[in-house]
JSON list of C-alpha atoms in Angstrom, two decimals:
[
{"chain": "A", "resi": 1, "resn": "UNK", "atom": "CA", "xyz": [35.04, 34.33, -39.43]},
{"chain": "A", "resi": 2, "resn": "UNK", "atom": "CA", "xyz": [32.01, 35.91, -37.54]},
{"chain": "A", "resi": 3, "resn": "UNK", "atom": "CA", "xyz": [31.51, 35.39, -34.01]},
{"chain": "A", "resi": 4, "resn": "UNK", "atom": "CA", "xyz": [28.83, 32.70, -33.38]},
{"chain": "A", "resi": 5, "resn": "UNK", "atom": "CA", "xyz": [27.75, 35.44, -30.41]},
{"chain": "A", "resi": 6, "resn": "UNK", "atom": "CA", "xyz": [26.84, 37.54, -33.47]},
{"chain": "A", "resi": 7, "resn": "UNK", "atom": "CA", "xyz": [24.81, 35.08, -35.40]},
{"chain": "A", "resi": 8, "resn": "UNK", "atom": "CA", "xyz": [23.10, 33.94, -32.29]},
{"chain": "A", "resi": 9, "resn": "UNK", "atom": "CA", "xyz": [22.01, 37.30, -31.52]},
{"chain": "A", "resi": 10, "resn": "UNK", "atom": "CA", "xyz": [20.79, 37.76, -34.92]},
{"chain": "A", "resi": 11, "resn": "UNK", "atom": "CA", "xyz": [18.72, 35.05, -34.53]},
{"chain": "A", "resi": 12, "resn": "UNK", "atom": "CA", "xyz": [16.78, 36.66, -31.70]},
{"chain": "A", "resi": 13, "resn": "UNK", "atom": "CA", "xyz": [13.26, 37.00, -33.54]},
{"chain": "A", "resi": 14, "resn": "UNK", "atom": "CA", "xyz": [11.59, 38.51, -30.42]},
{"chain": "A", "resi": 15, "resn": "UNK", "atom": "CA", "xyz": [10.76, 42.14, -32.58]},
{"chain": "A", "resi": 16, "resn": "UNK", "atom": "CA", "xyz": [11.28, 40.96, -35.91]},
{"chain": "A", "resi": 17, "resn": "UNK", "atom": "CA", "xyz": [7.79, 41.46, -38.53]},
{"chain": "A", "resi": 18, "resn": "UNK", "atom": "CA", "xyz": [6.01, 44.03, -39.32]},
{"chain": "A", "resi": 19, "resn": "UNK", "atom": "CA", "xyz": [2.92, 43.98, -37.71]},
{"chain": "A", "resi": 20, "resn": "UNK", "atom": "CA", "xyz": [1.79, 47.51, -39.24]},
{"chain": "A", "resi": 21, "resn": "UNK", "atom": "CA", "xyz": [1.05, 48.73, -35.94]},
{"chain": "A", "resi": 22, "resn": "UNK", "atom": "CA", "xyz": [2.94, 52.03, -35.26]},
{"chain": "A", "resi": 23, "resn": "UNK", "atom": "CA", "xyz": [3.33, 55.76, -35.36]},
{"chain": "A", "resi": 24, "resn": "UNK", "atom": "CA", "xyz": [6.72, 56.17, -36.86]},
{"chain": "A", "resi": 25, "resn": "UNK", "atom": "CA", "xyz": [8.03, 54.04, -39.39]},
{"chain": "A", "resi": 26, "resn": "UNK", "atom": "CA", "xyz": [10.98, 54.79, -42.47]},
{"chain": "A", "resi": 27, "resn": "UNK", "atom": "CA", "xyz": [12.90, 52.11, -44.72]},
{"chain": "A", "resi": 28, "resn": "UNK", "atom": "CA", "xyz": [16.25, 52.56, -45.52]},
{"chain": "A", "resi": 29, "resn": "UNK", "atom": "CA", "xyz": [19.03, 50.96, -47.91]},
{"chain": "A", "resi": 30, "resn": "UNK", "atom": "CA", "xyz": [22.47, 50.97, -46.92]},
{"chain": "A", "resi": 31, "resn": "UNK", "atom": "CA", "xyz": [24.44, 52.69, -50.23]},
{"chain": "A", "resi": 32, "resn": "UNK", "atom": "CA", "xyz": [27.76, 51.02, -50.09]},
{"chain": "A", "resi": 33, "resn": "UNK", "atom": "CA", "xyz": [26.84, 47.04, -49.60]},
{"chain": "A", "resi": 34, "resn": "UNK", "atom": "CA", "xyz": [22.78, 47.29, -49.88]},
{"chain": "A", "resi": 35, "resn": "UNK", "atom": "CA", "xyz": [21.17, 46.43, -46.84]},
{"chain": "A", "resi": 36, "resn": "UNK", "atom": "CA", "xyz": [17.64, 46.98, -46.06]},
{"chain": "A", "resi": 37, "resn": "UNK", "atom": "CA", "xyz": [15.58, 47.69, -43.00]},
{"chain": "A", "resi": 38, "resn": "UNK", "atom": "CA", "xyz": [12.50, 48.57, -42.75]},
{"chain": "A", "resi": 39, "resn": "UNK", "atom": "CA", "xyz": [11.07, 49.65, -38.87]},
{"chain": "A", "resi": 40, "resn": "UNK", "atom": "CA", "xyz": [7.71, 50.23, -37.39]},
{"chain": "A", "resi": 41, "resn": "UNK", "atom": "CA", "xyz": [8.18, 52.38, -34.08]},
{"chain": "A", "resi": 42, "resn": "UNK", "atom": "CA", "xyz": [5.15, 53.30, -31.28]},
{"chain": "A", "resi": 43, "resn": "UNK", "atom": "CA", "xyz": [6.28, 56.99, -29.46]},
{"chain": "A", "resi": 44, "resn": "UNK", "atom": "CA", "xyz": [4.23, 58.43, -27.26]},
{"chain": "A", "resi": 45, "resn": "UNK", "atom": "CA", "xyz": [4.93, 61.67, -25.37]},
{"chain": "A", "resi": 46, "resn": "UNK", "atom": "CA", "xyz": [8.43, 61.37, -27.14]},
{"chain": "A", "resi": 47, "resn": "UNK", "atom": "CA", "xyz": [9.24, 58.05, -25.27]},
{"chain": "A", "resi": 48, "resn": "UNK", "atom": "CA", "xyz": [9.90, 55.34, -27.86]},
{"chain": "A", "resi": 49, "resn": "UNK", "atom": "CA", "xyz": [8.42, 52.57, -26.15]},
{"chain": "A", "resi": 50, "resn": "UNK", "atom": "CA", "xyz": [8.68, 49.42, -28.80]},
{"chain": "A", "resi": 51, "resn": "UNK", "atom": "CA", "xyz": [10.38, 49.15, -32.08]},
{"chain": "A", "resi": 52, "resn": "UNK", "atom": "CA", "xyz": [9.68, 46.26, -34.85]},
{"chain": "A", "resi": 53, "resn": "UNK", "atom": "CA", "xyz": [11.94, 45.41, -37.82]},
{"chain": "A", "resi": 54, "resn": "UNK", "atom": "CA", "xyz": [12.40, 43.57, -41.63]},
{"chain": "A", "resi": 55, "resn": "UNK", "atom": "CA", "xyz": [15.73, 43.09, -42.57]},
{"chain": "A", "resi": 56, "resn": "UNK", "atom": "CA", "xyz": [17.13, 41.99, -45.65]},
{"chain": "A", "resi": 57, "resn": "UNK", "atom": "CA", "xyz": [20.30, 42.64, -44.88]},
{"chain": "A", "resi": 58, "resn": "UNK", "atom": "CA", "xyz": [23.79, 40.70, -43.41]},
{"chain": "A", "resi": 59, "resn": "UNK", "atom": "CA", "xyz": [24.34, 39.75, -40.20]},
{"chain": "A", "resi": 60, "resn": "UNK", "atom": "CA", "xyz": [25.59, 42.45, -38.70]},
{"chain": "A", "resi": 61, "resn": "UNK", "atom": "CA", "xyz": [22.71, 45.10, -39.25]},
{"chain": "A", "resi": 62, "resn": "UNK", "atom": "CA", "xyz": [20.52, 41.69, -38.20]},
{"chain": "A", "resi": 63, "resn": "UNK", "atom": "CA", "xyz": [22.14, 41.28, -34.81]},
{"chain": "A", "resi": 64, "resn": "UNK", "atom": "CA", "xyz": [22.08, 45.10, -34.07]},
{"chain": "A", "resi": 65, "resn": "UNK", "atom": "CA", "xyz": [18.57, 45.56, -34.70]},
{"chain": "A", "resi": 66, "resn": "UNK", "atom": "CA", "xyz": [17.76, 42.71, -32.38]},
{"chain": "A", "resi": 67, "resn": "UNK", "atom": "CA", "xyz": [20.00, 44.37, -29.88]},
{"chain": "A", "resi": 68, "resn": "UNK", "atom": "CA", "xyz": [18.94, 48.02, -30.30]},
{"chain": "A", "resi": 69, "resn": "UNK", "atom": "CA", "xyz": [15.05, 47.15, -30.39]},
{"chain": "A", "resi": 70, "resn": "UNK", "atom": "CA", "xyz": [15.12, 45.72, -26.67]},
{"chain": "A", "resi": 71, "resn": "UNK", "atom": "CA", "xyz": [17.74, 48.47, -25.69]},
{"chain": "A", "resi": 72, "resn": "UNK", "atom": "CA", "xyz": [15.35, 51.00, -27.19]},
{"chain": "A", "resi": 73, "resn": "UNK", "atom": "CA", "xyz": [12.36, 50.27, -25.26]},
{"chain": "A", "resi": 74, "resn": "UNK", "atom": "CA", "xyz": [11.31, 53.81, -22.51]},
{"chain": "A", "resi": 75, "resn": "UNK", "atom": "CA", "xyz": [14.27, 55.77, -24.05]},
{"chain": "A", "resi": 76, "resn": "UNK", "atom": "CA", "xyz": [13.23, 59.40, -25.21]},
{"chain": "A", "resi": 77, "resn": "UNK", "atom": "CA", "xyz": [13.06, 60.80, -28.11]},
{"chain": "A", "resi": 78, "resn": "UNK", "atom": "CA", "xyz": [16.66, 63.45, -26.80]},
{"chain": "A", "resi": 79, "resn": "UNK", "atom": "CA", "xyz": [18.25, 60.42, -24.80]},
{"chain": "A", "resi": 80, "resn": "UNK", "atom": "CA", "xyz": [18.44, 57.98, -28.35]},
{"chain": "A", "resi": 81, "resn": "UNK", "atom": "CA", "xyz": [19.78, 61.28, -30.90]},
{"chain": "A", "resi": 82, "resn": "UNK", "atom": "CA", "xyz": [22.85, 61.60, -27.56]},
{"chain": "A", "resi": 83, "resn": "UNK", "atom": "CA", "xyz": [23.39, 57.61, -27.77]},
{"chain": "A", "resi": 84, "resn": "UNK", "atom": "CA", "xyz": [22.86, 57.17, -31.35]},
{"chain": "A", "resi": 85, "resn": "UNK", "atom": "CA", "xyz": [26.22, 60.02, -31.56]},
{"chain": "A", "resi": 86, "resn": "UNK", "atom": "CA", "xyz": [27.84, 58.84, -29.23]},
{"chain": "A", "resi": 87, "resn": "UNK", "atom": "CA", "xyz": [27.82, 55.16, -30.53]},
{"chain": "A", "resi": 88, "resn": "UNK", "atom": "CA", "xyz": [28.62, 56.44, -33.78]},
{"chain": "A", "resi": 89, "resn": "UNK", "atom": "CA", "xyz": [31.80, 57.90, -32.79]},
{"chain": "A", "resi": 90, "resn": "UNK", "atom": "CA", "xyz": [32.89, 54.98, -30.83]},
{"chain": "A", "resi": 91, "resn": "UNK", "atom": "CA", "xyz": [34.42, 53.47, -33.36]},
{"chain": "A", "resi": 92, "resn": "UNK", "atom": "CA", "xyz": [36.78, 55.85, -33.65]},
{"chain": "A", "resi": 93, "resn": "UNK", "atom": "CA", "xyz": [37.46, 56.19, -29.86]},
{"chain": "A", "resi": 94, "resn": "UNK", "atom": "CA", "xyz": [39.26, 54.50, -27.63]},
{"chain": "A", "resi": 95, "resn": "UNK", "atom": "CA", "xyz": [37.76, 55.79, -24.54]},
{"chain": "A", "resi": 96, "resn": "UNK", "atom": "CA", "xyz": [36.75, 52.77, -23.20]},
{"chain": "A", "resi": 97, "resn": "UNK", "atom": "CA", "xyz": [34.24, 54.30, -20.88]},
{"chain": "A", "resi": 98, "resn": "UNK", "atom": "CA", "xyz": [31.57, 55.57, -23.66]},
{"chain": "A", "resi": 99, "resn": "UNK", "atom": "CA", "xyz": [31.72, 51.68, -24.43]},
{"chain": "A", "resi": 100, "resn": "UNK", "atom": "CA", "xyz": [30.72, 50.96, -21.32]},
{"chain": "A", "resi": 101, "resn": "UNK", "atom": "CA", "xyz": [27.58, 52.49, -22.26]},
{"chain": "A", "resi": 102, "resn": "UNK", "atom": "CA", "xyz": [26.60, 50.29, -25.22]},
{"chain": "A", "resi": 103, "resn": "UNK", "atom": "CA", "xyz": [28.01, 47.07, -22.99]},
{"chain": "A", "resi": 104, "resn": "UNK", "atom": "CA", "xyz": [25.48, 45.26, -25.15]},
{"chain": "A", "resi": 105, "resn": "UNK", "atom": "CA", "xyz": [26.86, 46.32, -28.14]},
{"chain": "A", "resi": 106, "resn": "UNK", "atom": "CA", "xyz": [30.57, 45.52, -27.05]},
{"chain": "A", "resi": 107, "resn": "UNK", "atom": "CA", "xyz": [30.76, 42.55, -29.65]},
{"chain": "A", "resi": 108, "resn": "UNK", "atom": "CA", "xyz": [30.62, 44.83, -32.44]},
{"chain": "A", "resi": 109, "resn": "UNK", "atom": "CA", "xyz": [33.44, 47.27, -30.84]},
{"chain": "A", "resi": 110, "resn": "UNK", "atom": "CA", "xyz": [36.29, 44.49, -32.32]},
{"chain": "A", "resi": 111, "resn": "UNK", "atom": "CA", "xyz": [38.72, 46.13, -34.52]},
{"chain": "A", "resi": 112, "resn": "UNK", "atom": "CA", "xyz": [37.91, 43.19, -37.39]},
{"chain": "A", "resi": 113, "resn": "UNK", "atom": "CA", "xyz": [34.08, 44.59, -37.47]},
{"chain": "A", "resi": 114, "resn": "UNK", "atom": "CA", "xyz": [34.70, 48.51, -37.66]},
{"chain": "A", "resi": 115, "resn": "UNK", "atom": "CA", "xyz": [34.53, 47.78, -41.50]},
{"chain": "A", "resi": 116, "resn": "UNK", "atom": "CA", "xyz": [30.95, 47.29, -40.68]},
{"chain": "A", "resi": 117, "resn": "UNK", "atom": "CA", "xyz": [30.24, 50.37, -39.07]},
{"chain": "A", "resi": 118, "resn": "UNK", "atom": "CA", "xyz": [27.67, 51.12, -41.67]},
{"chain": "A", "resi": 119, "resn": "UNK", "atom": "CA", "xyz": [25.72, 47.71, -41.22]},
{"chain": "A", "resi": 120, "resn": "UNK", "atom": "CA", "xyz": [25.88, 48.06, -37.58]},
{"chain": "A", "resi": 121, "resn": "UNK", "atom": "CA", "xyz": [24.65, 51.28, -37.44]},
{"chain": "A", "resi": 122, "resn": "UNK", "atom": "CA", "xyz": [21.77, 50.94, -40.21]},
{"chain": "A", "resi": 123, "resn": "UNK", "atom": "CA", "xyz": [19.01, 50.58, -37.66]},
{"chain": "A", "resi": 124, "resn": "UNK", "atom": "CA", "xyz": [19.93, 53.84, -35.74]},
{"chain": "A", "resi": 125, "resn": "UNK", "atom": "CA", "xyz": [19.66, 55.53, -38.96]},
{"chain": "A", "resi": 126, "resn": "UNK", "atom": "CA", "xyz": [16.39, 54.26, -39.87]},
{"chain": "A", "resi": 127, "resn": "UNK", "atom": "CA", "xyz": [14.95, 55.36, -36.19]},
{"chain": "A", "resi": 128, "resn": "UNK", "atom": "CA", "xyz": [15.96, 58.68, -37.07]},
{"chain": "A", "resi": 129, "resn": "UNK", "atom": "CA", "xyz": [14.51, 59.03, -40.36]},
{"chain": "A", "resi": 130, "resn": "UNK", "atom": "CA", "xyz": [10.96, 57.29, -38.98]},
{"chain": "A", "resi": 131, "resn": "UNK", "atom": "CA", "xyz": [11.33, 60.38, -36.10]},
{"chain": "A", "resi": 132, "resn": "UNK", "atom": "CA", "xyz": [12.28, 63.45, -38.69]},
{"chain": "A", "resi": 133, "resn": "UNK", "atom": "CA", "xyz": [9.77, 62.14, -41.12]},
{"chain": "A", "resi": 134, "resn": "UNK", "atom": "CA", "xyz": [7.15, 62.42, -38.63]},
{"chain": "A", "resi": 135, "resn": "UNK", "atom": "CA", "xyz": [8.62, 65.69, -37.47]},
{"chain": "A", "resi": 136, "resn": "UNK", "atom": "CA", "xyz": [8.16, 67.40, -41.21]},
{"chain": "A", "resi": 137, "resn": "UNK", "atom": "CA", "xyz": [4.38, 66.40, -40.92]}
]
């Protein structure tokens, strides 16, 4: 059963739609169980400072892009590539002061959910496309 803290946080529709204002943006389909994002970032002197998102995905990549677009806000460009690493290898860690770090995140970090790894970390992966797309440019 999911966490109702999970389904409440998805619900969160403070960045959710596309308002086609941006300077980055990517879309991006999870292989193994199909989920979609799409994302609409504004950098500016390589400080993300908002992030928008379309999801047709579960609940999972849902509640983590509501999480990671408030998170995201001021963070530059260097700072999200170290967290986005480090958050990636948490699931294999149990050094339970990198989770500190993503304290936000910490629902995620149960041992029932690390199947969804790949859901949860969709939205980092489409904030790094929308950044190296722009970079090939």
């Amino acid at each position: 059963m999911i966490n109702l803290k999970i389904l409440k946080i998805a619900e969160n529709s403070l960045n959710i739609g596309l308002k086609n204002k941006y300077t980055h943006r990517s879309k991006i389909k999870n292989k193994i169980c199909g989920d979609k994002i799409s994302i609409e970032l504004i950098l500016r002197k390589n400080i993300i400072e908002s992030m928008r998102y379309e999801t047709e995905s579960c609940i999972f990549c849902q509640a983590s892009a509501s999480i990671l677009s408030k998170e995201i806000k001021r963070i530059k460009i260097n700072k999200f590539f170290e967290l986005k690493e480090k958050f990636s290898n948490i699931f294999q860690s149990k050094d339970k002061t990198e989770k500190k770090i993503f304290k936000n995140f910490k629902i995620f970090f149960d041992k029932k959910y690390y199947n969804r790894k790949d859901c949860i970390l969709l939205p980092f992966n489409a904030i790094t496309k929308a950044i190296k797309n722009e970079k090939l440019h």
